Short mmCIF file of C-alpha atoms in Angstrom, two decimals:
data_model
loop_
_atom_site.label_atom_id
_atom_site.label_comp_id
_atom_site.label_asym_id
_atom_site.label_seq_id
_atom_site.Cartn_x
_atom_site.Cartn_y
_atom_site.Cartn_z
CA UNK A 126 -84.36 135.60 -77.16
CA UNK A 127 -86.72 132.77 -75.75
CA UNK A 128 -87.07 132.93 -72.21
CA UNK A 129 -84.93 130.58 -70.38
CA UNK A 130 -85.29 129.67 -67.11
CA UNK A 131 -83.03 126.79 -65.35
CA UNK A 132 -84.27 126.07 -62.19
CA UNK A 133 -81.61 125.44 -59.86
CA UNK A 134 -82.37 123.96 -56.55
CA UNK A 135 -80.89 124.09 -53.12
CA UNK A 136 -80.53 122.20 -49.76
CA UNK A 137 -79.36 124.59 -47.38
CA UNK A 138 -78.75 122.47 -44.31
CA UNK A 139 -76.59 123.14 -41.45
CA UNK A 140 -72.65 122.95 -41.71
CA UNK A 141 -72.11 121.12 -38.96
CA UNK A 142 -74.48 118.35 -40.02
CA UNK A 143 -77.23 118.58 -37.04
CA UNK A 144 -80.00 117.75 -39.06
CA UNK A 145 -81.73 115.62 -36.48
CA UNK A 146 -84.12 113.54 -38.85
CA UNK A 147 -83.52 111.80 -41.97
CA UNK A 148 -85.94 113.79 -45.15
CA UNK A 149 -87.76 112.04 -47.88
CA UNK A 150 -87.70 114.58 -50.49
CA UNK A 151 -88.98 113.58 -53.71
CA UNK A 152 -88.12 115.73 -56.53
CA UNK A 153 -89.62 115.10 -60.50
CA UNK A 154 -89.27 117.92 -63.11
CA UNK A 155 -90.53 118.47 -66.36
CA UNK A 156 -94.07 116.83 -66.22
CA UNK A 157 -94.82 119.21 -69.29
CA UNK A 158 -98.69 118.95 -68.34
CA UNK A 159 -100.86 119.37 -70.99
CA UNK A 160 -104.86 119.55 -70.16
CA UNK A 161 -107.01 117.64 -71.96
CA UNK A 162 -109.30 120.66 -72.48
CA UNK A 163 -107.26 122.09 -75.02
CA UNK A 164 -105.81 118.89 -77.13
CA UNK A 165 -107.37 116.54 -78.50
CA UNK A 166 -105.19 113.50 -79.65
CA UNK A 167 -106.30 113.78 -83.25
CA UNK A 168 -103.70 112.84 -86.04
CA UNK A 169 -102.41 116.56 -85.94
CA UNK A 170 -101.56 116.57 -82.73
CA UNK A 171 -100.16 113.16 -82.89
CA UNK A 172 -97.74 114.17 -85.28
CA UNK A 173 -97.14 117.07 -83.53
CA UNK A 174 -95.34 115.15 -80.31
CA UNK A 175 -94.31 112.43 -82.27
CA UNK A 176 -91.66 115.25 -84.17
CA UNK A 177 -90.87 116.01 -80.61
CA UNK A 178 -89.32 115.27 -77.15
CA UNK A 179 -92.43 114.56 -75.21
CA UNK A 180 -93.64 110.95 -76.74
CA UNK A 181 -96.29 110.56 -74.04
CA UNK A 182 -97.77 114.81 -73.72
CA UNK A 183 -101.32 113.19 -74.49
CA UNK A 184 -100.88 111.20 -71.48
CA UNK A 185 -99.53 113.53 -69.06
CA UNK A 186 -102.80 114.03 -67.19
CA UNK A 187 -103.01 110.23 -66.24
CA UNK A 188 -99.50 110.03 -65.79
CA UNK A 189 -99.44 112.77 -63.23
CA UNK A 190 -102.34 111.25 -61.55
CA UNK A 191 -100.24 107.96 -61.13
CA UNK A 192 -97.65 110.09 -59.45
CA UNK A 193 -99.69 111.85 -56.90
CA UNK A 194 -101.31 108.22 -56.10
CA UNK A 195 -98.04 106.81 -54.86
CA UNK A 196 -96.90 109.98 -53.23
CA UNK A 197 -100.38 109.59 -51.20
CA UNK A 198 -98.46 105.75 -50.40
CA UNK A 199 -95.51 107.16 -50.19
CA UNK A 200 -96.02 110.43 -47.72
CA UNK A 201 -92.70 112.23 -48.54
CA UNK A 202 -91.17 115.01 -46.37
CA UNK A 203 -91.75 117.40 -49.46
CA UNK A 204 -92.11 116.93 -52.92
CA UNK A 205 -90.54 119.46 -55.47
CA UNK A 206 -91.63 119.96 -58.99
CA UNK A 207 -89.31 122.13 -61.31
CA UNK A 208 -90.22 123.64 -64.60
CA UNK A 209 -91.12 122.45 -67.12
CA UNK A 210 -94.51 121.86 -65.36
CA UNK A 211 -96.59 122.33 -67.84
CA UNK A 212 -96.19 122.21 -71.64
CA UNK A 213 -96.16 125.60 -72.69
CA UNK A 214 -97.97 127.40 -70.27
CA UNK A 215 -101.59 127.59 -70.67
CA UNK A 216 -104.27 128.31 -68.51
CA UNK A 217 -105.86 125.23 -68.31
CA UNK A 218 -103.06 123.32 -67.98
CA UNK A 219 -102.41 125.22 -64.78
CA UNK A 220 -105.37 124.48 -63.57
CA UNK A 221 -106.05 121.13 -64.27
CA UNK A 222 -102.41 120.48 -62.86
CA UNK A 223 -102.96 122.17 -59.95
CA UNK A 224 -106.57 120.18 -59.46
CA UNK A 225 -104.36 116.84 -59.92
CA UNK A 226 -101.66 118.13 -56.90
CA UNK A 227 -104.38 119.34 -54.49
CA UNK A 228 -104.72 115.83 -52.80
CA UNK A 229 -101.12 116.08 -51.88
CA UNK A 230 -101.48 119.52 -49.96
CA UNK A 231 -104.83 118.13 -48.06
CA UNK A 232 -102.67 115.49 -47.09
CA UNK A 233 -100.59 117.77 -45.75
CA UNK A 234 -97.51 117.06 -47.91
CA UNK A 235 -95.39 119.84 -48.82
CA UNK A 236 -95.67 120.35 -52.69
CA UNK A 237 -92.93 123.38 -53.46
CA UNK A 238 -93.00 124.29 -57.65
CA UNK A 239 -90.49 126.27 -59.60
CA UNK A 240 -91.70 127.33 -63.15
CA UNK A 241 -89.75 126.43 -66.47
CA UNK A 242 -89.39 128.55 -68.99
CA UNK A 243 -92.61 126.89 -70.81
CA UNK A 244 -94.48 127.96 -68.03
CA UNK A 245 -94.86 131.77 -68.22
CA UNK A 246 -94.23 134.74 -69.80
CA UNK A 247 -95.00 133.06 -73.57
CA UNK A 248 -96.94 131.72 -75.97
CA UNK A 249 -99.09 128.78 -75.47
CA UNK A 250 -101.06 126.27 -78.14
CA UNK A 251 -104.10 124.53 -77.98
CA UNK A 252 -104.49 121.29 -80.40
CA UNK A 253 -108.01 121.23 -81.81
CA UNK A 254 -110.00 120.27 -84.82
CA UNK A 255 -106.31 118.95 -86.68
CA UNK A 256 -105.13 122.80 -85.97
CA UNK A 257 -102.52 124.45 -84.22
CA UNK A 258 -104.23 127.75 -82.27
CA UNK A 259 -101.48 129.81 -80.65
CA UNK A 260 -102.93 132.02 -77.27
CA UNK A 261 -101.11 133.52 -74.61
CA UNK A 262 -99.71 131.70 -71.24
CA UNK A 263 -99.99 133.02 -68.20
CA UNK A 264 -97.75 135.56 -66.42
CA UNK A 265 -94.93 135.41 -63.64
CA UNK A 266 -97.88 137.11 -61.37
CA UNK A 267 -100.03 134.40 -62.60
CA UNK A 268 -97.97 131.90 -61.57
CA UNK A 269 -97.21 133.21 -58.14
CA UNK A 270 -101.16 133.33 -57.52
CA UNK A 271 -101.81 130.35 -59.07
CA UNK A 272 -99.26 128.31 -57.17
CA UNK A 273 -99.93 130.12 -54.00
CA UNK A 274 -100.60 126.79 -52.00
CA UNK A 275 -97.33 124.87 -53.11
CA UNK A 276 -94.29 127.19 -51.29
CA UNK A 277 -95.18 130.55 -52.34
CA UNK A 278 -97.35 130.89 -48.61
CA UNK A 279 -96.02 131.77 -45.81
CA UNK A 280 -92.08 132.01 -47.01
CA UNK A 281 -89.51 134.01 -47.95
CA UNK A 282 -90.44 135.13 -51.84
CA UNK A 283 -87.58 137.02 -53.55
CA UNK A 284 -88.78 140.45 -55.00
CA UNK A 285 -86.83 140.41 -58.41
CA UNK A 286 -88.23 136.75 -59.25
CA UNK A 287 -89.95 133.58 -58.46
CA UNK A 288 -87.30 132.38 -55.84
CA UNK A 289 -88.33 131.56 -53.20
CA UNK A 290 -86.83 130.08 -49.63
CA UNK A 291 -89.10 127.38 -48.07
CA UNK A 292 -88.96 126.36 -44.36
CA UNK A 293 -89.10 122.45 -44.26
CA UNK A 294 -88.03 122.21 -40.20
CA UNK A 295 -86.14 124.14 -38.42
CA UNK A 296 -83.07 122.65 -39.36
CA UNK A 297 -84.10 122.20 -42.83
CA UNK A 298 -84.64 125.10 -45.30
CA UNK A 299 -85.14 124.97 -49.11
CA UNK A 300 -84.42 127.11 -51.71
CA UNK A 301 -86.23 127.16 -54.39
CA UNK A 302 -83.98 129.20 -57.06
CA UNK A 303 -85.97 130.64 -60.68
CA UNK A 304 -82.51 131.41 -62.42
CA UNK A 305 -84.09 132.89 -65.77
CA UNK A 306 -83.27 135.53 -67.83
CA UNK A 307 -83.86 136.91 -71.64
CA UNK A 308 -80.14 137.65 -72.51
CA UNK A 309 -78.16 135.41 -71.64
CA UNK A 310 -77.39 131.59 -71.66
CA UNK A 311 -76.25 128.96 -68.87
CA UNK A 312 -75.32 131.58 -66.71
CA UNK A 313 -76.13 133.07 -63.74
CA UNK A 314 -75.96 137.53 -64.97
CA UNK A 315 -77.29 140.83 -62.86
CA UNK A 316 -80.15 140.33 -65.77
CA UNK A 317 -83.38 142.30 -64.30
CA UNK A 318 -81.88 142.32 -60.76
CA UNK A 319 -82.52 138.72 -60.63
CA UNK A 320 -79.24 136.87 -59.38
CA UNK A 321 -78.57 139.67 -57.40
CA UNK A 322 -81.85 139.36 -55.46
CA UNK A 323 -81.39 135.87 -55.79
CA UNK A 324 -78.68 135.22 -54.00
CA UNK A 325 -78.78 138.02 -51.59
CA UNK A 326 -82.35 136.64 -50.44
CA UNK A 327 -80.00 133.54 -49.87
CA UNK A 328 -77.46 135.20 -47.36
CA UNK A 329 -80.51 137.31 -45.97
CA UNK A 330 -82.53 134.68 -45.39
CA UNK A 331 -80.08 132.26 -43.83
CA UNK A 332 -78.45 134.90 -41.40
CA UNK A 333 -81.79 136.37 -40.12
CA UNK A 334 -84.30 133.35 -40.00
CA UNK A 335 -82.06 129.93 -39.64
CA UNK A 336 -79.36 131.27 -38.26
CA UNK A 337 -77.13 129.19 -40.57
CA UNK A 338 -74.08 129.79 -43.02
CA UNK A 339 -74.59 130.12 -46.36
CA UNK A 340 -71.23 129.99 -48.90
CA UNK A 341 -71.42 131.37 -52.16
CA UNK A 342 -69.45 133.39 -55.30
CA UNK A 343 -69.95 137.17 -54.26
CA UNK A 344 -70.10 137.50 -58.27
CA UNK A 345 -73.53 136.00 -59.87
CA UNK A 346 -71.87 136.56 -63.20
CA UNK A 347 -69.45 134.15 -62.56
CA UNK A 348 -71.34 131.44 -61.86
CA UNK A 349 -71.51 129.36 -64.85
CA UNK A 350 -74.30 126.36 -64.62
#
C-alpha cells in the first residue's frame, strides 16, 4: 500500500492559559516543490499537471520564493511547513527547497518541516526531453539530515519516526507529529511502533521538559483522524 503519511500538528500550550506573549505562527502545507533541474515545462510535462491537482508545479520554485519574501516582511514566531513539501520526493527538489528556506533560518526565524508522504520512502520522476524518468526519492534518514536546520536540532526527535517536539519558548512547545504508516488508512495504529512512540514522546516530553499536562486517548488505535 502507498505510503501515507498525515501530518498532524500540535500546540501544546499550558492549561491554565499563561502563555505570556501572543505567537505569530504561520503554517502552509503542501508546496509540492518541484526543482527546475529535473522538469522542464515541455508539452509532456504540461500535460502531465494539467491531468492533475497541482495546476501551477512548474511554478512552485518562484512561488515559494514569493513566500519566503514576505515571511522576511513578515518575521513570524515560527513558520511550519507540512508534507507534501515537495512533489514526489527527489533529491533536487530537496535541495533546491531547502536553498529557497535558508534566508528564513539566517534570519533567525524558526522554520519546523514535517514530510508528506511524497516526500520519502518512494519513487520520484524527473520530466525531461517529453519523457517521464522514474528514480528513487530520498529516505526517512535522508530527510532527517537533510532538514536538520528546520526543528530536527536541538529537540526532542521521536525514535520510531519523524516526530518531533520543538521548543518555541518556554511556555510554548510544538509538536510536530509524522502520523504515517503502510497498512492502514486515516487512523492512528501501533504500525512500526510509530503511534506508540508518538504519543508517548508526547507525555514524556511534556512531564520531564515543560512541566505541562498533556491529555490524550491511552489507545492510538482509537484515534480516528
Amino acid at each position: 500500500m502507498k505510503r501515507l503519511i498525515f501530518s498532524l500538528i500540535f500546540l501544546c500550550t499550558i492549561l491554565n492559559f499563561l502563555v505570556a506573549k501572543d505567537y505569530t505562527i504561520v503554517h502552509a502545507s503542501d508546496i509540492h516543490f518541484l526543482s527546475h533541474r529535473i522538469a522542464e515545462a515541455d508539452e509532456h510535462f504540461m500535460k502531465v499537471i494539467q491531468n492533475a491537482d497541482g495546476k501551477v508545479t512548474h511554478l512552485t520554485p518562484e512561488l515559494t520564493s514569493a513566500f519566503v519574501h514576505d515571511m522576511l516582511k513578515l518575521k513570524p514566531d515560527a513558520i511550519i511547513l507540512s508534507g507534501d513539501l515537495t512533489l514526489n520526493g527527489a533529491l533536487e527538489s530537496h535541495e533546491d527547497l531547502i536553498k529557497t528556506l535558508k534566508p528564513l533560518i539566517k534570519a533567525n526565524i524558526p522554520v519546523l518541516v514535517i514530510p508528506g508522504n511524497h516526500d520519502c520512502d518512494g519513487s520520484a520522476y524527473v520530466f525531461k526531453d517529453n519523457e517521464t524518468y522514474e528514480i528513487d526519492s530520498i529516505t526517512s534518514s535522508d530527510f532527517l539530515k537533510l532538514y536538520k536546520d528546520f526543528g530536527y536540532s536541538n529537540t526532542i526527535v521521536d525514535n520510531h519516526s519523524l516526530s518531533y517536539f520543538y521548543k518555541l519558548s518556554d511556555k510554548l512547545w510544538i509538536l510536530m507529529l509524522d502520523v504515517n504508516a503502510n497498512d492502514t488508512f486515516y487512523r492512528l495504529t501501533y504500525s512500526h511502533g510509530q503511534a506508540h512512540g508518538n504519543l508517548a514522546m508526547v507525555t514524556t516530553a511534556a512531564s520531564r521538559r515543560a512541566s505541562y499536562t498533556v491529555s490524550g486517548p491511552r489507545d492510538p488505535s482509537g484515534l480516528a483522524l
